PDB file of C-alpha atoms in Angstrom:
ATOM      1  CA  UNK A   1      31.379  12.362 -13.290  1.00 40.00           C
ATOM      2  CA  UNK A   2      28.117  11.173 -11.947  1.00 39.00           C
ATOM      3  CA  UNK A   3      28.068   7.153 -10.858  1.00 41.00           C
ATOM      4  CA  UNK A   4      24.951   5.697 -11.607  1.00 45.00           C
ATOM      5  CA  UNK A   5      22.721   4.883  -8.306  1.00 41.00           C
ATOM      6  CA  UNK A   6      23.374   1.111  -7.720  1.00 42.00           C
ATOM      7  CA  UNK A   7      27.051   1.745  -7.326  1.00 42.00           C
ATOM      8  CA  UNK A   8      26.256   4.110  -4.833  1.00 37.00           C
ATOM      9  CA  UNK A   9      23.946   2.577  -3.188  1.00 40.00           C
ATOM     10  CA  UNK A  10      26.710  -1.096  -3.311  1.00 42.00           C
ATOM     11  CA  UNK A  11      29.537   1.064  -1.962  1.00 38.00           C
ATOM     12  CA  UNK A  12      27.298   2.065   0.735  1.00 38.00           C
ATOM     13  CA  UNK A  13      26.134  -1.311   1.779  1.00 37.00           C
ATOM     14  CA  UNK A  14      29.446  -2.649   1.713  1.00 40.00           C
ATOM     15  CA  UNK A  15      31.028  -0.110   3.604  1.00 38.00           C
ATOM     16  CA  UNK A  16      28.540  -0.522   6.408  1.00 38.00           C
ATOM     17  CA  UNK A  17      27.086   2.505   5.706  1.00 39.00           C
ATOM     18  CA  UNK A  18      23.493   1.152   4.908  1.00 40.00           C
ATOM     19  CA  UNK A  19      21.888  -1.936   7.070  1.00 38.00           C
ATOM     20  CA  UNK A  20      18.667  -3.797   7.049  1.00 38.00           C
ATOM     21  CA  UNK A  21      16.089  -1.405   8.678  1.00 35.00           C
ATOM     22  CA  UNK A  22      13.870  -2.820  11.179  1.00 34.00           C
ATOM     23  CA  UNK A  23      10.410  -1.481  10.017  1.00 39.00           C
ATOM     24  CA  UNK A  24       7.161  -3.217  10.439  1.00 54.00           C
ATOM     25  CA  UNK A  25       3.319  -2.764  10.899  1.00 70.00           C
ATOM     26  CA  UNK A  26       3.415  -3.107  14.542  1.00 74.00           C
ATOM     27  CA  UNK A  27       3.371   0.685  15.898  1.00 83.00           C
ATOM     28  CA  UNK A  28       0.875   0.534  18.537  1.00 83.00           C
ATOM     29  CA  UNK A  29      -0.887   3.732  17.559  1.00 86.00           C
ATOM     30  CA  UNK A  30      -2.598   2.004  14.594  1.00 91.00           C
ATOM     31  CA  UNK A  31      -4.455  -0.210  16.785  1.00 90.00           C
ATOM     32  CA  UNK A  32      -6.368   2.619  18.551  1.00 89.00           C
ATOM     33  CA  UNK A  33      -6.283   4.592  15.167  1.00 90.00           C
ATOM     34  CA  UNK A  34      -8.177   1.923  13.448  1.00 92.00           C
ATOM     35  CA  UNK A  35     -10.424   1.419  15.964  1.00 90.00           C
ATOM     36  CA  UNK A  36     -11.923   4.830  16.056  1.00 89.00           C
ATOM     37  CA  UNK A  37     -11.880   4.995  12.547  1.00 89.00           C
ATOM     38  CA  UNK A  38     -13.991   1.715  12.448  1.00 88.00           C
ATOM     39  CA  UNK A  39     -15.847   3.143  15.380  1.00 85.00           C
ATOM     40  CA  UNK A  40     -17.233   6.009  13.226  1.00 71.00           C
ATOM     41  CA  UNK A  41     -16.320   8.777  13.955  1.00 70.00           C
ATOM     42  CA  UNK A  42     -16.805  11.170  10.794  1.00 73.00           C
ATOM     43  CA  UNK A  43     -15.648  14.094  12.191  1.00 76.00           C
ATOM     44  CA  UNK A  44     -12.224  12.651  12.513  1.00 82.00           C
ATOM     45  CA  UNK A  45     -12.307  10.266   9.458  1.00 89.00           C
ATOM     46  CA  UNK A  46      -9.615  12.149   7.570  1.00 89.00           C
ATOM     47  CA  UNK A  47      -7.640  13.200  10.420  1.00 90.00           C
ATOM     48  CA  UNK A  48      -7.222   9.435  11.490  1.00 90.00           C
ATOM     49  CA  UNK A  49      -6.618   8.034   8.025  1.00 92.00           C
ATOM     50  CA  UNK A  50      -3.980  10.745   7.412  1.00 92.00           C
ATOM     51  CA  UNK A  51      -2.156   9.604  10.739  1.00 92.00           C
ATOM     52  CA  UNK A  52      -2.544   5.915   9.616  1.00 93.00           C
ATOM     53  CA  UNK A  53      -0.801   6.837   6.357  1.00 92.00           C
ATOM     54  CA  UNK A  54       2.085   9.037   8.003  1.00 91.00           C
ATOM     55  CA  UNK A  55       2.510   5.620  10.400  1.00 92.00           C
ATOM     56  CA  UNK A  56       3.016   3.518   7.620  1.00 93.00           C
ATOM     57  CA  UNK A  57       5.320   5.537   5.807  1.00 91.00           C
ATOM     58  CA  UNK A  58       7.277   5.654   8.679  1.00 91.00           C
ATOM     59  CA  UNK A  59      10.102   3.179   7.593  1.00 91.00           C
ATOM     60  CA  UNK A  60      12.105   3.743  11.438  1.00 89.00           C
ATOM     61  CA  UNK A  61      15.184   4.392   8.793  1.00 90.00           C
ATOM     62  CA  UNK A  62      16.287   7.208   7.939  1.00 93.00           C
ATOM     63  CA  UNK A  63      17.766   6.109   4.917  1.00 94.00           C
ATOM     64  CA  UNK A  64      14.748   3.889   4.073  1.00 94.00           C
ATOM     65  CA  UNK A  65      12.881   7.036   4.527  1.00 94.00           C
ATOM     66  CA  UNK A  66      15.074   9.267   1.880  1.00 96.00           C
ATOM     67  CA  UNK A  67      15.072   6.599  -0.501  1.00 96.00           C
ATOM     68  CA  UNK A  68      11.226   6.140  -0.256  1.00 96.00           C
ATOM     69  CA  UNK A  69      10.967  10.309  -0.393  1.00 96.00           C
ATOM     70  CA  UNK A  70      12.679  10.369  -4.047  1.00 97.00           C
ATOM     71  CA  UNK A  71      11.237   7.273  -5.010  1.00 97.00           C
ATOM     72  CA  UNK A  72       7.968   8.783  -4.051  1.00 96.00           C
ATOM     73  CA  UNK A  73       8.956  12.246  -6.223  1.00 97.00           C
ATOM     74  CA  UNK A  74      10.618   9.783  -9.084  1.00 97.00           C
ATOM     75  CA  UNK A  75       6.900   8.072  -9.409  1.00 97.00           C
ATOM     76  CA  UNK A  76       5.396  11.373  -8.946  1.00 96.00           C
ATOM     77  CA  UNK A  77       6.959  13.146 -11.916  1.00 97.00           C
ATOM     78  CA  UNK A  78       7.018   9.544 -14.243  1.00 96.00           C
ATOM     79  CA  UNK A  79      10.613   8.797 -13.495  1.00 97.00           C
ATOM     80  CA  UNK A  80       8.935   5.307 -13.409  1.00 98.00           C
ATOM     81  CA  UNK A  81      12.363   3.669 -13.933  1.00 97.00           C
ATOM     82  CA  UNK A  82      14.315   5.483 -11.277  1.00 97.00           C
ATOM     83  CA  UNK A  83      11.565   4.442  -8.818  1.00 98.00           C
ATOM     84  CA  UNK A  84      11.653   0.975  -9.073  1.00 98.00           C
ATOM     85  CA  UNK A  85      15.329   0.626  -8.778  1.00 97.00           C
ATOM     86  CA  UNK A  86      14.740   2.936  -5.502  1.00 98.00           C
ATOM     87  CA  UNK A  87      11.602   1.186  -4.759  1.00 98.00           C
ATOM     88  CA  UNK A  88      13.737  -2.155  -5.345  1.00 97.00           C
ATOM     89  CA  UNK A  89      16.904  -1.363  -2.797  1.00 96.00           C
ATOM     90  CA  UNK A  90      13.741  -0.140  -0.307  1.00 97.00           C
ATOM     91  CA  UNK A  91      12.457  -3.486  -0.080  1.00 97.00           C
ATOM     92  CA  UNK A  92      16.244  -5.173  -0.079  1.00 96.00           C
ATOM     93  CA  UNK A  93      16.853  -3.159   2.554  1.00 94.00           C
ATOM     94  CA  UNK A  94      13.784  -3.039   4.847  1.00 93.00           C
ATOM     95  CA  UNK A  95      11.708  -6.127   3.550  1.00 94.00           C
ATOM     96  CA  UNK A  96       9.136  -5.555   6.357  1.00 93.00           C
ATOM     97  CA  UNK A  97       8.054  -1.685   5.138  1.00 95.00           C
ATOM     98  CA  UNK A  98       4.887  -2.449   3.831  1.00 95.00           C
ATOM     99  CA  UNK A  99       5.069   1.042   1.973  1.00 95.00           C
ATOM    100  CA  UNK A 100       7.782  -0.068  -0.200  1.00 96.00           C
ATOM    101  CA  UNK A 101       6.145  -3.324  -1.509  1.00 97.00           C
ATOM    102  CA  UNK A 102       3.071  -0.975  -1.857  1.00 97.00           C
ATOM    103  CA  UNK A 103       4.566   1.965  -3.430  1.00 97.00           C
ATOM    104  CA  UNK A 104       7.010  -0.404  -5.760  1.00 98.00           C
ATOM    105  CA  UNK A 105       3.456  -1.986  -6.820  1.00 97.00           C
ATOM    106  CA  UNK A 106       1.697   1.832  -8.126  1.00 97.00           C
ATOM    107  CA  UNK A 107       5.156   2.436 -10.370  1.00 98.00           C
ATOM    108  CA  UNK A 108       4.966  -1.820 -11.668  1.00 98.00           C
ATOM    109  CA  UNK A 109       0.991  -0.749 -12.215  1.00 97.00           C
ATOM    110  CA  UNK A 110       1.986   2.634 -13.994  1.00 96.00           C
ATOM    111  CA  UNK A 111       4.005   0.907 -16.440  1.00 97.00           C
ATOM    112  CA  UNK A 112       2.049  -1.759 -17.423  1.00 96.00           C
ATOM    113  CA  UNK A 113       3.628  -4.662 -14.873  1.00 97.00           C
ATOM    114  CA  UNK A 114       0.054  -6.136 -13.061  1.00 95.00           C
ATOM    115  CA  UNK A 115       1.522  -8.882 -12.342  1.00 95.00           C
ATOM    116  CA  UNK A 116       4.700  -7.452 -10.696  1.00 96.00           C
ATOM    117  CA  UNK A 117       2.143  -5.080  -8.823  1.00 96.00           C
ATOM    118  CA  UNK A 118      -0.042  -8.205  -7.613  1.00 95.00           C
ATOM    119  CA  UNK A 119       2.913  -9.424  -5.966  1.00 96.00           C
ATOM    120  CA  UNK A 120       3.765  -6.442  -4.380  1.00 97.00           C
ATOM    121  CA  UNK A 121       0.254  -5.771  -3.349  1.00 97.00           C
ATOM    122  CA  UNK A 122      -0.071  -9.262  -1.831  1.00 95.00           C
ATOM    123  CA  UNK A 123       3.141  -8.790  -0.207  1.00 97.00           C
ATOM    124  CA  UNK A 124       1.641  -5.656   1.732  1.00 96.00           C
ATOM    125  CA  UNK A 125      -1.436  -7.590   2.727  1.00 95.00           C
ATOM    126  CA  UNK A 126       0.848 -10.207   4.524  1.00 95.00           C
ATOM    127  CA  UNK A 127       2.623  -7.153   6.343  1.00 95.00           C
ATOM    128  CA  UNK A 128      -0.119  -5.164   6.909  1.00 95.00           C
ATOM    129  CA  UNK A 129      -3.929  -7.007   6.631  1.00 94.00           C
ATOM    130  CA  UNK A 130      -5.487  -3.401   7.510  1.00 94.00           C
ATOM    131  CA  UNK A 131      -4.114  -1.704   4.097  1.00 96.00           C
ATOM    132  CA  UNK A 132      -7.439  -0.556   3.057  1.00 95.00           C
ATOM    133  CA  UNK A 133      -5.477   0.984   0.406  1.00 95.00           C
ATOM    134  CA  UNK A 134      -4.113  -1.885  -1.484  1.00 96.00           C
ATOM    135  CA  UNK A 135      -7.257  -3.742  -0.334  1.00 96.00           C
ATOM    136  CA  UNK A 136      -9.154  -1.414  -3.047  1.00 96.00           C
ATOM    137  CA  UNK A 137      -6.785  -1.214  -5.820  1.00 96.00           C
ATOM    138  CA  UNK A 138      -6.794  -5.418  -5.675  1.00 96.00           C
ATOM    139  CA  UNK A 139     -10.642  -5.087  -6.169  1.00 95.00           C
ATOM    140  CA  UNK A 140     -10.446  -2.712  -8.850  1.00 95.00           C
ATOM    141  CA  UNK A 141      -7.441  -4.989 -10.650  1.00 94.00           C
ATOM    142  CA  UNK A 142     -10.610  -7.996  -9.912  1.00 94.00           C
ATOM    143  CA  UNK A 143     -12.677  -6.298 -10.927  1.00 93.00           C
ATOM    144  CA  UNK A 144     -10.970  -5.533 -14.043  1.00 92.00           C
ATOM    145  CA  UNK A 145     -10.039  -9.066 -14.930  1.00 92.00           C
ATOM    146  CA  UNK A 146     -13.950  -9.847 -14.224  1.00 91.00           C
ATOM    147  CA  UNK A 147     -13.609 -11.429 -10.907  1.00 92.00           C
ATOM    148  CA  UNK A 148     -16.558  -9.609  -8.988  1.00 93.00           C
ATOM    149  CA  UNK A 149     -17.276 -12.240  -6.381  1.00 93.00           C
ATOM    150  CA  UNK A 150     -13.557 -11.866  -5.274  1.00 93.00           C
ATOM    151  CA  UNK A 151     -13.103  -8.438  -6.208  1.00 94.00           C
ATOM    152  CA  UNK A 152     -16.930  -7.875  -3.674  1.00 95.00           C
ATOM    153  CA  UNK A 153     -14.820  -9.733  -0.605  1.00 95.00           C
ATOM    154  CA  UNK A 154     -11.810  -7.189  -1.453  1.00 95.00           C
ATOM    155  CA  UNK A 155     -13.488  -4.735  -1.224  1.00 96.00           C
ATOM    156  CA  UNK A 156     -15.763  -5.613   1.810  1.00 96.00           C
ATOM    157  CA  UNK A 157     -12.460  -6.633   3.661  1.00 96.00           C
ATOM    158  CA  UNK A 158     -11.031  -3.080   2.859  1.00 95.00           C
ATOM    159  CA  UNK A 159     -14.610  -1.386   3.971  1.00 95.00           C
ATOM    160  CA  UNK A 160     -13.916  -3.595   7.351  1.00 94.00           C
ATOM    161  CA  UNK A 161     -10.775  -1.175   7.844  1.00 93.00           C
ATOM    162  CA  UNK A 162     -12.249   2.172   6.681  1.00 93.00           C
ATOM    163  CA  UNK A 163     -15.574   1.553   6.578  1.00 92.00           C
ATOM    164  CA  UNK A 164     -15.982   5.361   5.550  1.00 91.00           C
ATOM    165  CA  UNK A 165     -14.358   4.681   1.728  1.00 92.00           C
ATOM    166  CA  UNK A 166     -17.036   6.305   0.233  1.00 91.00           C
ATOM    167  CA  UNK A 167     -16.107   4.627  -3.626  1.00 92.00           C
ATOM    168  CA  UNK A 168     -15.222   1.464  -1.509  1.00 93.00           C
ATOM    169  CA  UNK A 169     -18.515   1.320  -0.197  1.00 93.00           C
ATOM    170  CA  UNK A 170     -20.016   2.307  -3.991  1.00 94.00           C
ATOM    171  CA  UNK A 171     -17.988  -0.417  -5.475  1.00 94.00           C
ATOM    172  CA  UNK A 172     -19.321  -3.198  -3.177  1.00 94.00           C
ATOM    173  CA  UNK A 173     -23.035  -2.252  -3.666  1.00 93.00           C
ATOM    174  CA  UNK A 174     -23.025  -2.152  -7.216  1.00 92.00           C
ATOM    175  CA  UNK A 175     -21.227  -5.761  -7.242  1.00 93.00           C
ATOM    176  CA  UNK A 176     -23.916  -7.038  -4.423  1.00 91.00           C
ATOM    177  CA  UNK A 177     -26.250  -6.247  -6.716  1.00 91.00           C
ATOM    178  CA  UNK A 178     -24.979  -7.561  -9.750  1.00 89.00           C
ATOM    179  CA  UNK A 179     -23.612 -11.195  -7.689  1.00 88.00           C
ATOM    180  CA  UNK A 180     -27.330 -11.208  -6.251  1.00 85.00           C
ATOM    181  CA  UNK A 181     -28.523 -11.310  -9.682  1.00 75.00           C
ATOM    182  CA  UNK A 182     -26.197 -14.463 -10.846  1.00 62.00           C
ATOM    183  CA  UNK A 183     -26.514 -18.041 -10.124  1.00 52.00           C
ATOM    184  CA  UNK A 184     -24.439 -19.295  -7.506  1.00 44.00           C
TER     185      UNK A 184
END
């Protein structure tokens, strides 16, 4: 007989077996990471922004990390409600993983939930202001709901990070053009 996941995952805790994770944003190879990718360097543009994203799915648990990896392959294949309550004992457990939050906030987007995924998404930006990532989906959920003067700063403060986000970049000069042509 199978048990369903959260009674796993409740006998675990209280056994011990599972404790809060101490993850965060702070790994000091993101500092020099971003800086060369803000520097310009085009050659290594992909390389960097792959490392950045290996970094920050780095949860420093190992059982933040397995719960992440089939959350991650629940999302992928539209498991959509076998991620979130993965995506949900992620952030219980390790509340500073910005990947979670992130993550939890595609699936909450996926099925419909924008204002679940806001949250999420804002949550990231607290953890992790250089999430160029979220930065961009946030303009395009702006920009959707017809906010282009805030949805032009999201994306300029994402283009600040990864200044080499080619639709980023697109994105913010079609809205320049079209706030230049509105009153202020």
């Amino acid at each position: 007989m199978r048990r369903p996941f959260s009674i796993v995952i409740a006998a675990l805790w209280a056994l011990g077996a599972l404790s809060p994770a101490a993850a965060d944003q702070t790994d000091p190879r993101l500092d020099a990471l971003f800086e060369e990718l803000r520097a310009g360097d085009v050659l290594r543009v992909e390389e960097n922004v792959g490392r950045i994203l290996t970094i920050w799915a780095d949860s420093q648990s190992d059982t933040t990390d397995l719960l992440y990896a089939r959350a991650e392959l629940a999302a992928n294949n539209g498991a959509f409600d076998l991620a979130l309550a993965l995506l949900d004992h992620i952030v219980g457990l390790t509340p500073s993983f910005a990947q979670g939050y992130a993550l939890r906030g595609q699936v909450r987007l996926a099925t419909d939930d924008r204002a679940g995924a806001i949250e999420d998404f804002s949550r990231v930006i607290e953890l992790e202001p250089r999430h160029f990532q979220v930065r961009v989906t946030l303009a395009e959920l702006l920009l959707a709901n017809g906010e282009k003067r805030d949805a032009y700063e999201m994306f300029q403060k994402a283009l600040e990070w990864n200044p080499h986000d080619d639709v980023a970049r697109q994105q913010a000069r079609a809205l320049r053009r079209q706030i230049d042509g509105q009153e202020i």
